Coordinates of C-alpha atoms and ligand atoms in Angstrom, one line a residue:
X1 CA -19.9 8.5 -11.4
X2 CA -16.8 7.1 -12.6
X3 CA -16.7 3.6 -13.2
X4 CA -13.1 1.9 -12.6
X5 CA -11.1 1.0 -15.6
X6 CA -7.8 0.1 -14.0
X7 CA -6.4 -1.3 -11.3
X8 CA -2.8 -1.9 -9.6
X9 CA -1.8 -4.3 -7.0
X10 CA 1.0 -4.2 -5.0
X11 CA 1.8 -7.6 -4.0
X12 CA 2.1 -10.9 -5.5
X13 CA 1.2 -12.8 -2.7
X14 CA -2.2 -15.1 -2.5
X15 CA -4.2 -12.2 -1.7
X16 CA -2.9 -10.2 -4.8
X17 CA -3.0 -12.5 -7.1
X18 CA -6.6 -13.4 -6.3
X19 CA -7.5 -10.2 -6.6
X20 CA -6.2 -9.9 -10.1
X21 CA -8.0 -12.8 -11.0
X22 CA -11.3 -11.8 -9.5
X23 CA -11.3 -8.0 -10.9
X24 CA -9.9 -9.2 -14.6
X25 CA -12.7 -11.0 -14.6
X26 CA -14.9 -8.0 -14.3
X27 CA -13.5 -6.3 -17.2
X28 CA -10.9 -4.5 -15.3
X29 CA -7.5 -3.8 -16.4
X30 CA -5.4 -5.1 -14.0
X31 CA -1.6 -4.7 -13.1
X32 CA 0.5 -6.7 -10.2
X33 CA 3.3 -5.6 -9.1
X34 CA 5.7 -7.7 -6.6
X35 CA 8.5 -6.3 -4.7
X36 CA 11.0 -9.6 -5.4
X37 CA 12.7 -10.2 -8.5
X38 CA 11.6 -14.1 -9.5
X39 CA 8.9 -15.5 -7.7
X40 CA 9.3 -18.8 -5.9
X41 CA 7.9 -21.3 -4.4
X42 CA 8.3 -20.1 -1.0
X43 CA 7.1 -21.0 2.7
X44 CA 5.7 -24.1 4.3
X45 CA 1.6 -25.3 4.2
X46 CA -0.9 -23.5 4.9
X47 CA -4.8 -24.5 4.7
X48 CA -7.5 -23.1 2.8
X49 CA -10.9 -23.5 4.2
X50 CA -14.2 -24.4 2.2
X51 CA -15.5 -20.4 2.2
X52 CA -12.2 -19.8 0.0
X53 CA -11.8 -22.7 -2.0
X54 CA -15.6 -21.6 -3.3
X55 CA -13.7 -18.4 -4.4
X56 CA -11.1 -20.3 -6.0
X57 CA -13.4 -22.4 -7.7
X58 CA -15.4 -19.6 -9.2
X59 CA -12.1 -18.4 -10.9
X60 CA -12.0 -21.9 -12.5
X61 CA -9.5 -23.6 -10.3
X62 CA -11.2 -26.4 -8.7
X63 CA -9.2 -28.9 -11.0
X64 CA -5.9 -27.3 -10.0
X65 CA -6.4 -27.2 -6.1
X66 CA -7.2 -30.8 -7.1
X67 CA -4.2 -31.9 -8.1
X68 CA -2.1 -29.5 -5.7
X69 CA -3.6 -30.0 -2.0
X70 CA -4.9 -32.4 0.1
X71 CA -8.7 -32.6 1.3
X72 CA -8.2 -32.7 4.9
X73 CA -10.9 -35.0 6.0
X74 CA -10.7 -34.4 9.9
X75 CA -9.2 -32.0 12.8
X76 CA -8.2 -33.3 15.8
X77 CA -7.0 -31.2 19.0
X78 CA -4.8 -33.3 21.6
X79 CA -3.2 -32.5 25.2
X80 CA 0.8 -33.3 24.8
X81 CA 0.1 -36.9 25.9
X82 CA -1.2 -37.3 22.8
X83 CA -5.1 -38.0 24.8
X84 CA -7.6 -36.9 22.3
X85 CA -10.0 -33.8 23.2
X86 CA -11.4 -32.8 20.2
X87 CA -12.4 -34.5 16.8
X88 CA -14.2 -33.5 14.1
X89 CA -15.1 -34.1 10.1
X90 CA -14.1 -31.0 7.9
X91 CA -14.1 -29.7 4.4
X92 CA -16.3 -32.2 1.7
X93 CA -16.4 -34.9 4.8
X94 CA -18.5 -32.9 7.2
X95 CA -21.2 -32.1 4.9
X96 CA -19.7 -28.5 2.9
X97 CA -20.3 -28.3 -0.8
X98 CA -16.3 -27.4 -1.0
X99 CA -13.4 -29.1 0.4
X100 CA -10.7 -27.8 3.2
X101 CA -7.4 -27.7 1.7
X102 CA -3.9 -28.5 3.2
X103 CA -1.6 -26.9 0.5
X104 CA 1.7 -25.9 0.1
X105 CA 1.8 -22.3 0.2
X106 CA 4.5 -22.1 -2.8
X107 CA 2.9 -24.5 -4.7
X108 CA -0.6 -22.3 -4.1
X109 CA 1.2 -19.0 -5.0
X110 CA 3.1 -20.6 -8.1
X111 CA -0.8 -22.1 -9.2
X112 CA -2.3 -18.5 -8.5
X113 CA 0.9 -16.6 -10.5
X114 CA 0.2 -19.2 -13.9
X115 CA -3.4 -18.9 -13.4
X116 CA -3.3 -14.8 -13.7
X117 CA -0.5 -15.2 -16.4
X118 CA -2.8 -17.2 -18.3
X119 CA -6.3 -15.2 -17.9
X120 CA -4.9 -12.2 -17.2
X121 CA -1.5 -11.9 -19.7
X122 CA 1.5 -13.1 -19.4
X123 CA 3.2 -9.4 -18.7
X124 CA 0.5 -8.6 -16.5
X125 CA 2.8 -9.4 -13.5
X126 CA 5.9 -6.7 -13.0
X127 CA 8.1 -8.6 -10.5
X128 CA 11.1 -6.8 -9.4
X129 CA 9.0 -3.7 -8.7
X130 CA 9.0 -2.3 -4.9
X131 CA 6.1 0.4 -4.3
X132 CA 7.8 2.7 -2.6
X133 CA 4.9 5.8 -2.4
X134 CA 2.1 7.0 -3.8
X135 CA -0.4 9.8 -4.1
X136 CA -4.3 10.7 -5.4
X137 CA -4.9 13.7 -7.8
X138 CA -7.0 14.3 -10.3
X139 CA -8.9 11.0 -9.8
X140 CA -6.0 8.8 -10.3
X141 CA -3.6 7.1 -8.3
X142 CA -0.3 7.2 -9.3
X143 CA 3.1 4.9 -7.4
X144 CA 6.3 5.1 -7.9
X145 CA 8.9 1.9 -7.6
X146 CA 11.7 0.6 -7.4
X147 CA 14.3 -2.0 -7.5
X148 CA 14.5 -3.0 -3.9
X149 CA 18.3 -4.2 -3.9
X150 CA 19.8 -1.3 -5.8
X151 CA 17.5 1.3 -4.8
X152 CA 17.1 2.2 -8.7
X153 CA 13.9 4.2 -9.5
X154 CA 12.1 2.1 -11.7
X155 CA 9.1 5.1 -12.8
X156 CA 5.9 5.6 -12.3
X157 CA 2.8 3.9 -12.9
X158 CA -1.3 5.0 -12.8
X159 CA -4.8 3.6 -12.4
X160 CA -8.3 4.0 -11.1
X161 CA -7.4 2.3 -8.1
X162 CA -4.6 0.9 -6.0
X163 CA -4.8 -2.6 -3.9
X164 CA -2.0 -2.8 -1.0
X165 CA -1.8 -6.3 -1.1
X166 CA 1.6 -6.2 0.4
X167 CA 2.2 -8.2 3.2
X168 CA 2.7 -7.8 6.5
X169 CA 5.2 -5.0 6.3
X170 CA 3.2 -3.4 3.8
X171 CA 4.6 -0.3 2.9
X172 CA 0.9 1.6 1.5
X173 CA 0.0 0.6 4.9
X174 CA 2.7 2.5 6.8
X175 CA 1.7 5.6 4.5
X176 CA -1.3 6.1 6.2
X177 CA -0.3 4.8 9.8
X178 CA 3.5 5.6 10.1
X179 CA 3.4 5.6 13.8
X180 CA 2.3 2.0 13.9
X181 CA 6.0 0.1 14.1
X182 CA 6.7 -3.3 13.7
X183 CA 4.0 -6.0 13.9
X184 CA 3.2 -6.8 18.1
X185 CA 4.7 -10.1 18.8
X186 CA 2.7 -12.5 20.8
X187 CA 5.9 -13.7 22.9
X188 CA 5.7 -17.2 21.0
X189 CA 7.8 -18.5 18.6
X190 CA 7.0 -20.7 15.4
X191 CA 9.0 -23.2 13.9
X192 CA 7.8 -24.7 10.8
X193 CA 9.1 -27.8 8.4
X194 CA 8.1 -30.2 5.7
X195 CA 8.9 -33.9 5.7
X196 CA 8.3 -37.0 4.1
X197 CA 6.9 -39.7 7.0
X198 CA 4.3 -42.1 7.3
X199 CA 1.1 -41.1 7.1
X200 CA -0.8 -40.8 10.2
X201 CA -4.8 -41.6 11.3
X202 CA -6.9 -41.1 8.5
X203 CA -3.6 -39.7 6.3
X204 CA -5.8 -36.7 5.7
X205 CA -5.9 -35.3 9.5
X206 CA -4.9 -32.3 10.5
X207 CA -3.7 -32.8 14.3
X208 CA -3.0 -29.8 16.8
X209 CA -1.3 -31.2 20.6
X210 CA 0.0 -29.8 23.4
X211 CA -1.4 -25.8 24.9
X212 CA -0.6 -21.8 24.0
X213 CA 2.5 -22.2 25.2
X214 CA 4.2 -25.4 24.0
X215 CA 1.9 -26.9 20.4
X216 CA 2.7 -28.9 17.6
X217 CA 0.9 -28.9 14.5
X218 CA 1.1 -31.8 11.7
X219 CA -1.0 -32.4 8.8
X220 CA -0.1 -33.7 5.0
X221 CA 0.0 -31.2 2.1
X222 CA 1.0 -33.2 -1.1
X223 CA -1.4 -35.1 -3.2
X224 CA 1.9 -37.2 -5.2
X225 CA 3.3 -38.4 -2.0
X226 CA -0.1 -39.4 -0.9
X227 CA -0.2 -41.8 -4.1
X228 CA 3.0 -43.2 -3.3
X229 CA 1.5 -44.5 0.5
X230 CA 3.5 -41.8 2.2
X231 CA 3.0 -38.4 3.4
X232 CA 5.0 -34.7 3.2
X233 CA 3.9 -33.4 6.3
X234 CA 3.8 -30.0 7.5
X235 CA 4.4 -29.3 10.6
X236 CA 4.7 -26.3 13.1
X237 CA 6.2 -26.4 16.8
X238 CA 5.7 -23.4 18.9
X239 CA 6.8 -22.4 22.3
X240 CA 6.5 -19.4 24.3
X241 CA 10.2 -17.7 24.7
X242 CA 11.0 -14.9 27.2
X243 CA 12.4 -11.4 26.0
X244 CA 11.2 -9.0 23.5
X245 CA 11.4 -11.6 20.1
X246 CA 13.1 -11.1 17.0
X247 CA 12.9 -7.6 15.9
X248 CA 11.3 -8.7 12.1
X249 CA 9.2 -11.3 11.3
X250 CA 11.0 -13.1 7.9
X251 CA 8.8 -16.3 6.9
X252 CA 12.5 -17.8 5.4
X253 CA 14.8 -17.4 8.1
X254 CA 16.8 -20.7 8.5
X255 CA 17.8 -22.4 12.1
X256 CA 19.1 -25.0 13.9
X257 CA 16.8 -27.5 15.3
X258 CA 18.2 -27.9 18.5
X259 CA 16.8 -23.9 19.5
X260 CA 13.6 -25.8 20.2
X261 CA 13.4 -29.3 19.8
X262 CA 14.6 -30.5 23.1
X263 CA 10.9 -29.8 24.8
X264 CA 9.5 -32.1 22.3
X265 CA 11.5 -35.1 23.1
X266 CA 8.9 -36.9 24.9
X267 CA 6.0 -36.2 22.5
X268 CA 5.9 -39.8 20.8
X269 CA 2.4 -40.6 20.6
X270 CA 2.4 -43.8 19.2
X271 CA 0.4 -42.7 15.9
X272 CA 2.8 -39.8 15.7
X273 CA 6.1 -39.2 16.7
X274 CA 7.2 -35.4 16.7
X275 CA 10.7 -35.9 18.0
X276 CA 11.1 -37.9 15.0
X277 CA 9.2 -35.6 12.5
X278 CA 12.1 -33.1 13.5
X279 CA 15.0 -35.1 13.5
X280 CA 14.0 -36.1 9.6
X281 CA 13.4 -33.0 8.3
X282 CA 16.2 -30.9 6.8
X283 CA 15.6 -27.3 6.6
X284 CA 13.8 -25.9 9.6
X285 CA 12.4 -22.1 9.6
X286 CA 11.8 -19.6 11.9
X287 CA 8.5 -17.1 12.5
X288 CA 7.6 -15.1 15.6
X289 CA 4.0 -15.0 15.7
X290 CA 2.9 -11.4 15.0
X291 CA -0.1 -9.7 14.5
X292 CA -1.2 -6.1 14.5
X293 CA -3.8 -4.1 15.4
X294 CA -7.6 -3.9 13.7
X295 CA -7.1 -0.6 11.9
X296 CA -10.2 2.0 12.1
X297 CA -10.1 2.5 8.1
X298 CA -8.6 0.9 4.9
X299 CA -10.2 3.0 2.6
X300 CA -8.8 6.0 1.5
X301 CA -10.4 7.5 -1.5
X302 CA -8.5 5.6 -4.4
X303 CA -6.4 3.2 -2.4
X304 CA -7.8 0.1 0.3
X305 CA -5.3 -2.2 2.1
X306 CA -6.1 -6.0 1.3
X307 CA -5.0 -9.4 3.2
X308 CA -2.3 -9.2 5.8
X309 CA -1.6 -5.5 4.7
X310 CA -5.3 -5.1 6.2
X311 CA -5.2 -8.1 8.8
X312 CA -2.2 -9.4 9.8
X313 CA -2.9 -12.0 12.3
X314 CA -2.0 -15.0 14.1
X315 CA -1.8 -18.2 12.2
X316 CA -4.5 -19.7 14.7
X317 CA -7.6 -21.4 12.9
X318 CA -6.4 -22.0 9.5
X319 CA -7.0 -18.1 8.6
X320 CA -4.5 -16.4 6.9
X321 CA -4.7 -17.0 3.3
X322 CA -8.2 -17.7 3.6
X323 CA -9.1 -14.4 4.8
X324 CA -7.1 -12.8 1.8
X325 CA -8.9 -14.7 -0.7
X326 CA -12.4 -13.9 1.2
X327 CA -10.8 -9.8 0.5
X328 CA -10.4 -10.3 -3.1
X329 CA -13.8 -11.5 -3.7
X330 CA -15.7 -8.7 -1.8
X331 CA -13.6 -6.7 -3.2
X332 CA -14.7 -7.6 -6.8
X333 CA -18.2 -7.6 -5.7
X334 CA -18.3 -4.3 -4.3
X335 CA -16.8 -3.2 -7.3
X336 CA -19.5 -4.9 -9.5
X337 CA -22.0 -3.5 -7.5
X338 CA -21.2 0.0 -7.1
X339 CA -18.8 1.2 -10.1
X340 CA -17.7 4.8 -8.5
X341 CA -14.3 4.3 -6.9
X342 CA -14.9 5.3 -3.8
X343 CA -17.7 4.4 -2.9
X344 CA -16.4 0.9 -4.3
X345 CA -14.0 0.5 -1.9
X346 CA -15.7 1.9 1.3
X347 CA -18.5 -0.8 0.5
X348 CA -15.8 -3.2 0.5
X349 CA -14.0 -2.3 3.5
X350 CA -17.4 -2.4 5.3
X351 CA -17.9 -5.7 4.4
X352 CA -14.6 -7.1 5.5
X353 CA -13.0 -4.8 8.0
X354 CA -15.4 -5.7 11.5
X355 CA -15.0 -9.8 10.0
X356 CA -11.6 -9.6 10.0
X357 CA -11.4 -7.4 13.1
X358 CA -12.8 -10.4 15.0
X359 CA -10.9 -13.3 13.6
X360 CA -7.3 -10.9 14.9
X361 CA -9.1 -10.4 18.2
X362 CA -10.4 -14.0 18.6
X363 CA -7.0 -15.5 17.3
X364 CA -5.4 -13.6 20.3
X365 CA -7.3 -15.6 22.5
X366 CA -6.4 -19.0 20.9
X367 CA -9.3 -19.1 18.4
X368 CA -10.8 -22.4 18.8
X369 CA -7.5 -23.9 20.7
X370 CA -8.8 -22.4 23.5
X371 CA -9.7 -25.6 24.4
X372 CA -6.2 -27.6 24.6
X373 CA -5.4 -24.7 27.3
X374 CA -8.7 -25.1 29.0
X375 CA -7.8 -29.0 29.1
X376 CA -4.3 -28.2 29.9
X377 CA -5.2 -25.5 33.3
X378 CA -7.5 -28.3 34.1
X379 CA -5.6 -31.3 33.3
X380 CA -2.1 -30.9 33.5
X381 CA -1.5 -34.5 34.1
X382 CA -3.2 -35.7 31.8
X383 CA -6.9 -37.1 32.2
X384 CA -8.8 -40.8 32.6
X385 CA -12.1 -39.4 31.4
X386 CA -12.2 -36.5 29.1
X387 CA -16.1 -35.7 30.3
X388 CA -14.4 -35.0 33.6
X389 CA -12.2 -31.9 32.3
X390 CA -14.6 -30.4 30.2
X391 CA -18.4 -31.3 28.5
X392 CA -19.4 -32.0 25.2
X393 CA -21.3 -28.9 25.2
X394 CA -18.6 -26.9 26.0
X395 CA -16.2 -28.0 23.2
X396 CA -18.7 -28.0 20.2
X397 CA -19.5 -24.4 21.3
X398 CA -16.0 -23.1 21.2
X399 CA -16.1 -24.8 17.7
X400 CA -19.6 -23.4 16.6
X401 CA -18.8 -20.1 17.5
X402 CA -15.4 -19.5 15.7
X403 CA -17.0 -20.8 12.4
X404 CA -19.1 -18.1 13.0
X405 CA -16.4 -15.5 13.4
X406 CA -14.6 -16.8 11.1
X407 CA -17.1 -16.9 8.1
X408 CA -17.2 -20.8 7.8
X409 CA -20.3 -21.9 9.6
X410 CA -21.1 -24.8 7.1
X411 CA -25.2 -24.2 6.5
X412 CA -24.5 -20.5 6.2
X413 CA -22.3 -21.1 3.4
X414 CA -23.9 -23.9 1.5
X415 CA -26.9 -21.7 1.2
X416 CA -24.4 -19.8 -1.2
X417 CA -25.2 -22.3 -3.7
X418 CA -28.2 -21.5 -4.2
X419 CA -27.1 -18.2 -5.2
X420 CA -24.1 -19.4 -7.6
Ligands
FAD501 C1 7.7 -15.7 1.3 C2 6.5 -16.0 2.2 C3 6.4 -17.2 2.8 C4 5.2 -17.4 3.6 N1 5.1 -18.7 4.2 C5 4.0 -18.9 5.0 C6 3.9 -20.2 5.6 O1 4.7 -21.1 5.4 N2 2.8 -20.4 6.4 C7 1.8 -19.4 6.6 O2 0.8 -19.6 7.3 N3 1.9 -18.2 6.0 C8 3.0 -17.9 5.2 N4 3.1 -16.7 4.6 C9 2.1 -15.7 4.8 C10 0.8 -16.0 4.0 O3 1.1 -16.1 2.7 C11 -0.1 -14.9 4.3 O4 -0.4 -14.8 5.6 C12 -1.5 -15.0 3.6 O5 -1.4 -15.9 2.5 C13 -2.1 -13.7 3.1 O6 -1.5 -13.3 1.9 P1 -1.1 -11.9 1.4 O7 -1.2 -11.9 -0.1 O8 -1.9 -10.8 2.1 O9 0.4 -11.7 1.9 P2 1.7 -12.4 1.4 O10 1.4 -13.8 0.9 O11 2.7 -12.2 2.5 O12 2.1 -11.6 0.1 C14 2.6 -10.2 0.1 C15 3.4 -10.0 -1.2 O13 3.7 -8.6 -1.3 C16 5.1 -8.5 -1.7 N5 5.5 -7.1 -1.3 C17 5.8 -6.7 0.0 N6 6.1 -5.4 0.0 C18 5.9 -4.9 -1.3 C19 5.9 -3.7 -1.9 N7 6.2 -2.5 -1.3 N8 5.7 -3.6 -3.3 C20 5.3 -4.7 -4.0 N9 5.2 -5.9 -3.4 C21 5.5 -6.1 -2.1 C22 5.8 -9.6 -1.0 O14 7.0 -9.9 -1.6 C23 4.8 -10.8 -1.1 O15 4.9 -11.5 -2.3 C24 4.3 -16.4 3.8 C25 4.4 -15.2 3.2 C26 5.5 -15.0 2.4 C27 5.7 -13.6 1.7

């Protein structure tokens, strides 16, 4: 049995960098290496849910989440006349020994990329190094790079085992599946902003309104502003669009506002106005919501695929960089626990590939916002009595049952404590 020494990640994303942090810790020698030249602060917020902030906090960065994020305190769904359907307590507020946070995605990446630096070395990261293929002989795995923008070879490198923790385009991913094309676009389109406003309800909410087809998403990311009585808020408006979609998905393509704003005009709630929230924000980007397919395998002797190189999938339930995290950390553990490469990263691919499977699958279905389009086929004008559209019951079970798909059922994961 050969017990893993090194290890190379492609990808200096959230998962990636995790996963440097988790398997250093181990004892492994661990290289990253990230396809851009300098890396930035880059995207919009994104939330991390309690199951990965325990991670996170086991690597030593409860402080820094801290001082970086927001502990969302509540989630509330709404129809688009702002008429509440759903509220509930989350993170350290309904009763989980780790809070829910509402971070900005650069800010999280830049905390990750110090924190590895610092633990791991500070050359430990190679940016400007594109994987561009691989192969497995002689129980090593060996990938060439290069410099993406001039197509200069930049040599070869070896280890034990190689993470694809590359993204949604991942290119170890298309080695193995090179019939599988671009990511399957869900015929909705996301546009997504930051700006400074006045904080709304509790100024820790996190507020979903509208149905599939026409949402808007707001919640605060930034601790500073929250000091100062305001709030930079996130937000996300989607609409379904006819046609095929754009042909890539690029989480910093720049447009004009007025490509989608103008079904929004009406939606001033009173405790939050979106038409305003648009007009006051400057730069506006531009995702089609993708996904792909579960894959039947990730594993291939030396090499396993890792976050949204595994998993892509719709940004429905607060999931994506969660889910990456949760990949790091059973990936260090089935590591710990078996030592022989392979077998290594089988165990870890059983652990997380069926999990994950279902999140993609449920996410297609509108994950737990399956009930604003319930309300909405019900209730399209709206509603005097919410117990007339739909019960209780009904709503706290759509809830229940995607913390269980979705790895976050609260006593289930506080009994990890016990374990810590
Ligand atoms: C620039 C950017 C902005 C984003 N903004 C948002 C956002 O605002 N909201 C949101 O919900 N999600 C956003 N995401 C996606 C989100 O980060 C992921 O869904 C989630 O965090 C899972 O992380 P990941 O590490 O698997 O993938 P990612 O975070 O996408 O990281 C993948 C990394 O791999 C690198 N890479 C790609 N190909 C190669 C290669 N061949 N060799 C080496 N490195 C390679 C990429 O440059 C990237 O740094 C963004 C992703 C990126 C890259």
């Amino acid at each position: 049995m050969t017990k893993i020494k090194t290890a190379m990640i492609a990808g200096g994303g959230i998962g990636g960098l995790v996963t440097a942090l988790k398997l250093h810790r181990m004892g492994i020698t661990v290289r990253v290496f990230e396809s851009v030249e300098t890396i930035k602060a880059l995207g919009v917020g994104i939330n991390l849910l309690p199951h990965s902030v325990r991670v996170l906090t086991e690597l030593g960065l409860a402080d820094e989440l801290k001082a970086a994020g927001i502990p969302t305190a509540e989630l509330l769904y709404v129809n688009k006349f702002g008429q509440k359907i759903w509220q509930e307590p989350r993170g350290e507020a309904a009763g989980y020994h780790w809070p829910q946070y509402s971070i900005h995605r650069g800010r999280l990446q830049m905390l990750l990329l110090k924190a590895v630096k610092e633990q791991v070395g500070e050359h430990s990261v190679r940016t400007g190094h594109h994987l561009k293929s691989f192969q497995m002989m002689g129980g090593v795995v060996t990938a060439q790079f290069e410099n993406r923008k001039t197509g200069e070879s930049l040599g070869s490198y070896g280890a034990d085992i190689l993470i694809a923790a590359d993204g949604i385009h991942s290119a170890v991913r298309k080695c193995f599946y090179p019939d599988e094309g671009l990511p399957k676009f869900s015929g909705r389109i996301l546009w997504r902003g930051l700006t400074e406003a006045e904080p709304f309800l509790t100024g820790r909410s996190m507020i979903m309104a509208g149905y599939q087809d026409q949402k808007f998403v707001a919640y605060p990311v930034c601790p500073q502003t929250a000091q100062e009585g305001r709030s930079l808020v996130n937000w996300i408006a989607e609409l379904a669009v006819p046609g095929e979609g754009p042909s890539r998905s690029d989480w910093n393509r720049k447009v004009e506002k007025d490509v989608f704003a103008a079904p929004f005009a009406n939606w001033d709630f009173g405790w939050l106005n979106v038409p305003r929230l648009i007009e006051e924000t400057k730069d506006v980007y531009e995702f089609p919501m993708v996904d792909r397919d579960p894959l039947p395998q990730w594993s291939f002797e030396r090499v396993t695929l890792l976050g949204d190189a595994a998993h892509p999938m719709y940004p429905i339930g607060s999931n994506g960089a969660s889910q990456a995290i949760l990949d790091a950390d059973a990936l260090g553990e089935a590591i710990l626990e078996h030592g022989d490469a392979e077998t290594a990263l089988r165990a870890y691919e059983d652990a997380r590939r069926g999990p994950t499977a279902n999140i993609v699958l449920a996410n297609r279905k509108n994950g737990p916002e399956m009930v604003m389009q319930i309300v909405e086929d019900r209730a399209p004008n709206g509603f005097t009595s919410l117990n007339d559209v739909i019960t209780q019951r009904e709503l706290e079970d759509i809830s229940n049952q995607y913390k269980q798909i979705a790895g976050f059922d609260r006593e289930k994961l506080n009994q990890i404590v016990g374990a810590l």
